[in-house]
Coordinates of N, CA and C in Angstrom, one line a residue:
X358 N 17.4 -62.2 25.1 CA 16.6 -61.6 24.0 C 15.4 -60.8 24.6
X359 N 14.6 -62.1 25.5 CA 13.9 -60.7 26.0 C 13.9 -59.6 27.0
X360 N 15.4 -59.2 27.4 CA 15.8 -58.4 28.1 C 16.0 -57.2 27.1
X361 N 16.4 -57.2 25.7 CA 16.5 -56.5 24.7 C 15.4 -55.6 24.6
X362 N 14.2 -57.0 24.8 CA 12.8 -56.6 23.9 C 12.4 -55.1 25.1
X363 N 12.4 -56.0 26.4 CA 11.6 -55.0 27.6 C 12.9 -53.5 27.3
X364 N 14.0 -53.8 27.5 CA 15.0 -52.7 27.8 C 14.1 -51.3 26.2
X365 N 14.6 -51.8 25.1 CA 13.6 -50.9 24.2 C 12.4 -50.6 23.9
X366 N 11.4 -51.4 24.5 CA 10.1 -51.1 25.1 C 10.1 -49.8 26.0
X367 N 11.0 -50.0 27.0 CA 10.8 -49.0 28.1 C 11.7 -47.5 27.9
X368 N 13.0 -47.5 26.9 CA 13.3 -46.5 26.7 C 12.8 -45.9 25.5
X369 N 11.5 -46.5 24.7 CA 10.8 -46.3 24.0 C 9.5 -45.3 24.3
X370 N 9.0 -45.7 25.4 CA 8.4 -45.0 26.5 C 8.7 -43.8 27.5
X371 N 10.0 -43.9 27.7 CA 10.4 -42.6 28.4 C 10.8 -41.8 27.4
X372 N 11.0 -41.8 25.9 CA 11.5 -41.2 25.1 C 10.1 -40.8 24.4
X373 N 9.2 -40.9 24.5 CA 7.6 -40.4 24.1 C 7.3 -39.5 25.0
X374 N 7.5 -39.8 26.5 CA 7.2 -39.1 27.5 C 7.7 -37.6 27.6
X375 N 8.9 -37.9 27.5 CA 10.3 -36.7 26.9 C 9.5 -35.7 25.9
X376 N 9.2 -36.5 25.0 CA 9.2 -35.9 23.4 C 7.5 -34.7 24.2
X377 N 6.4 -35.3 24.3 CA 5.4 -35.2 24.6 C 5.2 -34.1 25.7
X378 N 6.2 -33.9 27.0 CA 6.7 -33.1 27.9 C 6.5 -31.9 27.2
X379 N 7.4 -32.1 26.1 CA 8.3 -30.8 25.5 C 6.9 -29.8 24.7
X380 N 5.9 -30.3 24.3 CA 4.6 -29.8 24.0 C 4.2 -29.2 25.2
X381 N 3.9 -29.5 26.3 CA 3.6 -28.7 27.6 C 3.6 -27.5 27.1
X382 N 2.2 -26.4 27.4 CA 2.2 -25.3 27.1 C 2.7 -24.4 28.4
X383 N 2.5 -25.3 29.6 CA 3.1 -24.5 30.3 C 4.7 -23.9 30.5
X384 N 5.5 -24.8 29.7 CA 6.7 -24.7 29.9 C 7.5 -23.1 29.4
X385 N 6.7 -22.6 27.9 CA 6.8 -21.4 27.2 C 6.4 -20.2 28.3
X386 N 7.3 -19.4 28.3 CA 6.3 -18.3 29.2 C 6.3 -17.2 28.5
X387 N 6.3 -17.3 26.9 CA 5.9 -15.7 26.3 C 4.4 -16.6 25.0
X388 N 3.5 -15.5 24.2 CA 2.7 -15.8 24.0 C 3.1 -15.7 22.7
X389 N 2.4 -16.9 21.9 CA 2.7 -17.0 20.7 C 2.1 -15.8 20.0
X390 N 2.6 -15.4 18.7 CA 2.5 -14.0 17.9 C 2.8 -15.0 16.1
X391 N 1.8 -14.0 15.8 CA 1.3 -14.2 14.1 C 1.3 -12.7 13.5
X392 N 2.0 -12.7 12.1 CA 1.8 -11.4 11.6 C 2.9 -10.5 11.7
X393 N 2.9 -9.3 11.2 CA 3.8 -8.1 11.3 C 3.9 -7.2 12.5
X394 N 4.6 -6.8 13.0 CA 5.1 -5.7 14.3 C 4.4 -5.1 14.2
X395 N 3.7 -3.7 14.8 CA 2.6 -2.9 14.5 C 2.4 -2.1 15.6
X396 N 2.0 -0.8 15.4 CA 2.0 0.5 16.7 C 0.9 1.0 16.1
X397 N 0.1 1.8 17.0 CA -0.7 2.8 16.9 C 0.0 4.4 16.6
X398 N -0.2 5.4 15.8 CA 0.2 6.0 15.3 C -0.4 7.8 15.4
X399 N 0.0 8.9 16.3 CA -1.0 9.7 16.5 C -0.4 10.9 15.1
X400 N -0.4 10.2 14.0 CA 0.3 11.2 13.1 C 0.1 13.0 12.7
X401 N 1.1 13.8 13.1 CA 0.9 15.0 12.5 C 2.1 15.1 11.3
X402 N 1.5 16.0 10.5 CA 2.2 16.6 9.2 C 2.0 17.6 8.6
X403 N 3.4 18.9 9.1 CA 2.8 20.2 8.5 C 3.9 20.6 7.2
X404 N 2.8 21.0 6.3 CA 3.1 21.5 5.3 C 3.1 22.5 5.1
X405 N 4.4 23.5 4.3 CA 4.9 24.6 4.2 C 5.6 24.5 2.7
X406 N 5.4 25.8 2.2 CA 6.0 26.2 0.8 C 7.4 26.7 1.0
X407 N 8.3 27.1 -0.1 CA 9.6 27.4 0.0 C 10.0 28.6 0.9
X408 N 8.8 29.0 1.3 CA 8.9 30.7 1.9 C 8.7 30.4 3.4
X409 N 8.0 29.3 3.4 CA 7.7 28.9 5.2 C 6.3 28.9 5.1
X410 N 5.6 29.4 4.3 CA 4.1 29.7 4.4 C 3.4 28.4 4.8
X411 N 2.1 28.1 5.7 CA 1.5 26.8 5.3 C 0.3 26.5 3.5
X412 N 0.5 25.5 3.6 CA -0.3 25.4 2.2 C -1.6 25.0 2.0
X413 N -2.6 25.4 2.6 CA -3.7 24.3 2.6 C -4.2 23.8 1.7
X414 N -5.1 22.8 2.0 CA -5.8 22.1 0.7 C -5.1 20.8 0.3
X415 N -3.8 20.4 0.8 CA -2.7 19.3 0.0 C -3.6 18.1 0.2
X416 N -3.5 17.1 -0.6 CA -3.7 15.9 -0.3 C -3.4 14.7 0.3
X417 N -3.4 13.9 1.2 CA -2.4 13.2 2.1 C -3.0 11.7 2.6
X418 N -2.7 11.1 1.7 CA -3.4 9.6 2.0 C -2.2 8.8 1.9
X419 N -1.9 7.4 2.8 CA -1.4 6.5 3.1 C -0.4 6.1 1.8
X420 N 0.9 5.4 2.0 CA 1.2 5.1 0.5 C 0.5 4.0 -0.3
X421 N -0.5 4.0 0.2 CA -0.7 3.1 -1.2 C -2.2 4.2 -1.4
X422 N -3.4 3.8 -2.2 CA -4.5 3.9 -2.2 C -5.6 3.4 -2.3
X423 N -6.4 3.8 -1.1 CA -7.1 3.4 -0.9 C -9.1 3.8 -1.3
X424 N -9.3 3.2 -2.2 CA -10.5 3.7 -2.5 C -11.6 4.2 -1.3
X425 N -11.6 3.1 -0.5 CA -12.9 3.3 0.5 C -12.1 4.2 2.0
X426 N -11.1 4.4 1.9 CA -10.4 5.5 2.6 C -10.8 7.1 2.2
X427 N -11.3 7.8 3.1 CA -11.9 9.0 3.0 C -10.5 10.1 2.1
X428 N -10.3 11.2 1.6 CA -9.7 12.4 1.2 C -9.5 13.1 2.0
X429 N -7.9 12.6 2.8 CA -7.7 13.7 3.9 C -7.1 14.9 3.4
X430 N -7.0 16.1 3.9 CA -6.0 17.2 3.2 C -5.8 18.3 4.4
X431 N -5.0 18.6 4.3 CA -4.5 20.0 5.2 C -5.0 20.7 5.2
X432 N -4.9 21.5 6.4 CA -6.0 22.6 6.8 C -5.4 24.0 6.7
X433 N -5.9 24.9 6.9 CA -5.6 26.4 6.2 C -4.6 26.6 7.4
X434 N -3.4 26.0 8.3 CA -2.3 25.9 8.9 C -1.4 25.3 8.3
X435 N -1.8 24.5 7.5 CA -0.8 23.6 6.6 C -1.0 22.1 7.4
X436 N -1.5 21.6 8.4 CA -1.4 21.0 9.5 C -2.8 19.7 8.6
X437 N -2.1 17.9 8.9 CA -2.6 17.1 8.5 C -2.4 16.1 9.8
X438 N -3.5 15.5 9.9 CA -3.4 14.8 12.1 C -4.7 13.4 11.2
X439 N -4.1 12.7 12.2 CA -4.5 11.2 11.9 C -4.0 10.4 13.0
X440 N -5.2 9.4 13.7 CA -5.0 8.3 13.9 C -5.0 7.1 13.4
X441 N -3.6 6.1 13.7 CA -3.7 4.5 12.6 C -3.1 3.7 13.1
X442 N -3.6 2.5 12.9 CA -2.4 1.5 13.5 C -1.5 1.0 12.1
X443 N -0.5 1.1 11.9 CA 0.5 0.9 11.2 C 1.6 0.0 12.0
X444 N 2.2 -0.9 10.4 CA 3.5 -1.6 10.6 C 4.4 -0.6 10.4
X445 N 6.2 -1.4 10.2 CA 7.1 -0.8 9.9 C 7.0 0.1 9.2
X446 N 6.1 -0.3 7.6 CA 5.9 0.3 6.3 C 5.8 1.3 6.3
X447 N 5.0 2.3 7.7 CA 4.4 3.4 7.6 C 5.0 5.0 5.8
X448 N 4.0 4.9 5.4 CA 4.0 6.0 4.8 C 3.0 6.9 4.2
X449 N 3.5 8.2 3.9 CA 2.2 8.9 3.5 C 2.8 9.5 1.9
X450 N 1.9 10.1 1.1 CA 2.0 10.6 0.0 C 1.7 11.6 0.2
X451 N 1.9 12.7 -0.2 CA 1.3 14.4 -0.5 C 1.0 14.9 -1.9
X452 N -0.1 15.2 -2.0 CA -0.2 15.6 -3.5 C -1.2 17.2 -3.3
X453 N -0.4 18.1 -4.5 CA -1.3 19.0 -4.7 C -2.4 18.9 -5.7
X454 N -3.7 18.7 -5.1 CA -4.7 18.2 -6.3 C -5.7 19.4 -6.8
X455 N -6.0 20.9 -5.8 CA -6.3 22.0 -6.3 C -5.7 22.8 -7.2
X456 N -4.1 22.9 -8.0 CA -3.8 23.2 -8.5 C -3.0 24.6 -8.1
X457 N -4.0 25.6 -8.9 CA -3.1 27.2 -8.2 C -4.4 27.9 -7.0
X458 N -4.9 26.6 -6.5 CA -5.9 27.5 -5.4 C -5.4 27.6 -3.9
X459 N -4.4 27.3 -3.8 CA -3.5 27.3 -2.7 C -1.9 28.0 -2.8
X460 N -2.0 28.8 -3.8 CA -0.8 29.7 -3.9 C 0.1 28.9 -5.1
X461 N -0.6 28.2 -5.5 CA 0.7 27.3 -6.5 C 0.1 26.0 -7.0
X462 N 1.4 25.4 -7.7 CA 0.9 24.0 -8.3 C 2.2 23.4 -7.8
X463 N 2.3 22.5 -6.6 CA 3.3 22.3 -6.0 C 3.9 20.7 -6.2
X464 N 4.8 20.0 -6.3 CA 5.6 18.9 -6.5 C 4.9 17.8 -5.5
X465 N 4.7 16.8 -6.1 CA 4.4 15.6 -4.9 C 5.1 15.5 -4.0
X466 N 5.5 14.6 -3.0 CA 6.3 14.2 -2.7 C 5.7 13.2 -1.6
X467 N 6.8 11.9 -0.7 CA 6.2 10.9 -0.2 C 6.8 10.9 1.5
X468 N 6.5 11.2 2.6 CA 7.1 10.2 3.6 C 7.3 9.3 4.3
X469 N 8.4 8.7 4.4 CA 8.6 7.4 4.7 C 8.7 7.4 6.2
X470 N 8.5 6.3 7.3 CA 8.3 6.3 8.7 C 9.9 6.8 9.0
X471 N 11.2 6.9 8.4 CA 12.3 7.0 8.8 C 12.4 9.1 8.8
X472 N 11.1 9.7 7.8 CA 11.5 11.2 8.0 C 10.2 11.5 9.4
X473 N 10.0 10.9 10.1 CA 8.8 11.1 11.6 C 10.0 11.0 12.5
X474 N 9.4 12.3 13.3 CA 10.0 12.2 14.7 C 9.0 11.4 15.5
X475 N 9.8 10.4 15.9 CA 8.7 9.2 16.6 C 9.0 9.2 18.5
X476 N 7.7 9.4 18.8 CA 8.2 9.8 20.1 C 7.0 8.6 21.0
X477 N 7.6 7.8 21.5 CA 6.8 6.6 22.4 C 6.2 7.3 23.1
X478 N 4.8 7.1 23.9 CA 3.9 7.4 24.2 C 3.4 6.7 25.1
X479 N 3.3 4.9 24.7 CA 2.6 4.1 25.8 C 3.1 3.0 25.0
X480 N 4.1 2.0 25.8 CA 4.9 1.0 26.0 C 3.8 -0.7 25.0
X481 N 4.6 -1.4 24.4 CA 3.8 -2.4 24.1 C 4.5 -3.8 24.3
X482 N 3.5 -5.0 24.0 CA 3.9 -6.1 24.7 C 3.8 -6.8 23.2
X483 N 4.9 -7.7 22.9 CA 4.9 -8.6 22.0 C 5.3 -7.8 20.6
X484 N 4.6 -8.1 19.8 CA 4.4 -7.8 18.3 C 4.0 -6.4 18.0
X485 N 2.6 -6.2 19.4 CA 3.0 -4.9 19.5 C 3.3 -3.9 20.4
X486 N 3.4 -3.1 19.4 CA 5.0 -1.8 19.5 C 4.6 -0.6 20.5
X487 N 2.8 -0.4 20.7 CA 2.7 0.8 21.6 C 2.4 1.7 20.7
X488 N 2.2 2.7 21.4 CA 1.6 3.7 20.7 C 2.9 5.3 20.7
X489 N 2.8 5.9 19.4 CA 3.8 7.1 19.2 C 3.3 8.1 18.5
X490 N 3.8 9.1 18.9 CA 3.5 10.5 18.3 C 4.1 10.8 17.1
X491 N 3.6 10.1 16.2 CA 4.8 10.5 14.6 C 4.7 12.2 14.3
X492 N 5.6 12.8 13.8 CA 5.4 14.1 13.6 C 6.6 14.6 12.5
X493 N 6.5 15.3 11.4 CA 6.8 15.8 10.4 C 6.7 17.1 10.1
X494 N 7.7 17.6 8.8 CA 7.3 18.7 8.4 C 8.2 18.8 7.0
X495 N 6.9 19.0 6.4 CA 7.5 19.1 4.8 C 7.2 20.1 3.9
X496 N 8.6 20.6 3.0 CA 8.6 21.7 2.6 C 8.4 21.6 0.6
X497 N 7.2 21.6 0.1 CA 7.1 21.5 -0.9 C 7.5 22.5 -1.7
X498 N 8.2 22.0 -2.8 CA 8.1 22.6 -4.0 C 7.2 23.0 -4.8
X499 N 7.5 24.1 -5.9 CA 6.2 24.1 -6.6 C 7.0 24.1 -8.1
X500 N 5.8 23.7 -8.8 CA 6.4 23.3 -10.5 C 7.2 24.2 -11.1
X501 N 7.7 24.2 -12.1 CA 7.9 25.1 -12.9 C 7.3 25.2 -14.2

């Protein structure tokens, strides 16, 4: 009987040891990660009318909106450039908000990170992705 007692005493003990081992931070050799995948983002986006023209003036903020986010818009090339760190999600909206002061009253429209030519730049570790040259070009409509 008390051969029983000591025998499960001691494989009681190497079985804590075991368990306890397995906690060892040294044993893991990559670094724990929290949160969504994410890249730095050197985004351009040029906009052009049905003719090829550029359009300036468009409006071009993130897809969602952001109040305390500044009013970016295209420049008299049609050309909209931004630095961001973004996840998967990436997208932008376009809106014509000048009306006919830009040659027209032209169609919204949205891009999604799948219409960027994404071109790596500088390599990343973990969760995150590195840094890329997103680059676009969109051809708006105008109302009827």
């Amino acid at each position: 009987m008390k051969a029983k007692l000591v025998f499960r005493t001691l494989a009681a003990w190497i079985m804590t040891m075991l368990g306890l081992s397995a906690c060892d931070s040294d044993i893991f050799e990559g670094e724990e990660m929290y949160g969504c995948p994410s890249a730095d983002y050197d985004v351009t986006i040029k906009v052009t009318d049905e003719d090829g023209n550029p359009i300036k003036g468009i409006k071009v903020h993130r897809g969602y909106e952001d109040e305390n986010a500044p009013s970016l818009k295209t420049d008299e090339n049609g050309i909209f450039n931004s630095s961001i760190n973004a996840g998967p999600s990436l997208s932008y909206i376009l809106e014509d908000v000048d009306g006919d002061n830009n040659g027209g009253t032209f169609k919204s429209d949205t891009l999604k990170i799948q219409d960027f030519k994404l071109v790596q730049t500088k390599k990343g570790k973990g969760w995150y992705e590195g840094r890329f040259d997103a680059s676009a070009e969109v051809t708006l409509k105008k109302e009827k």
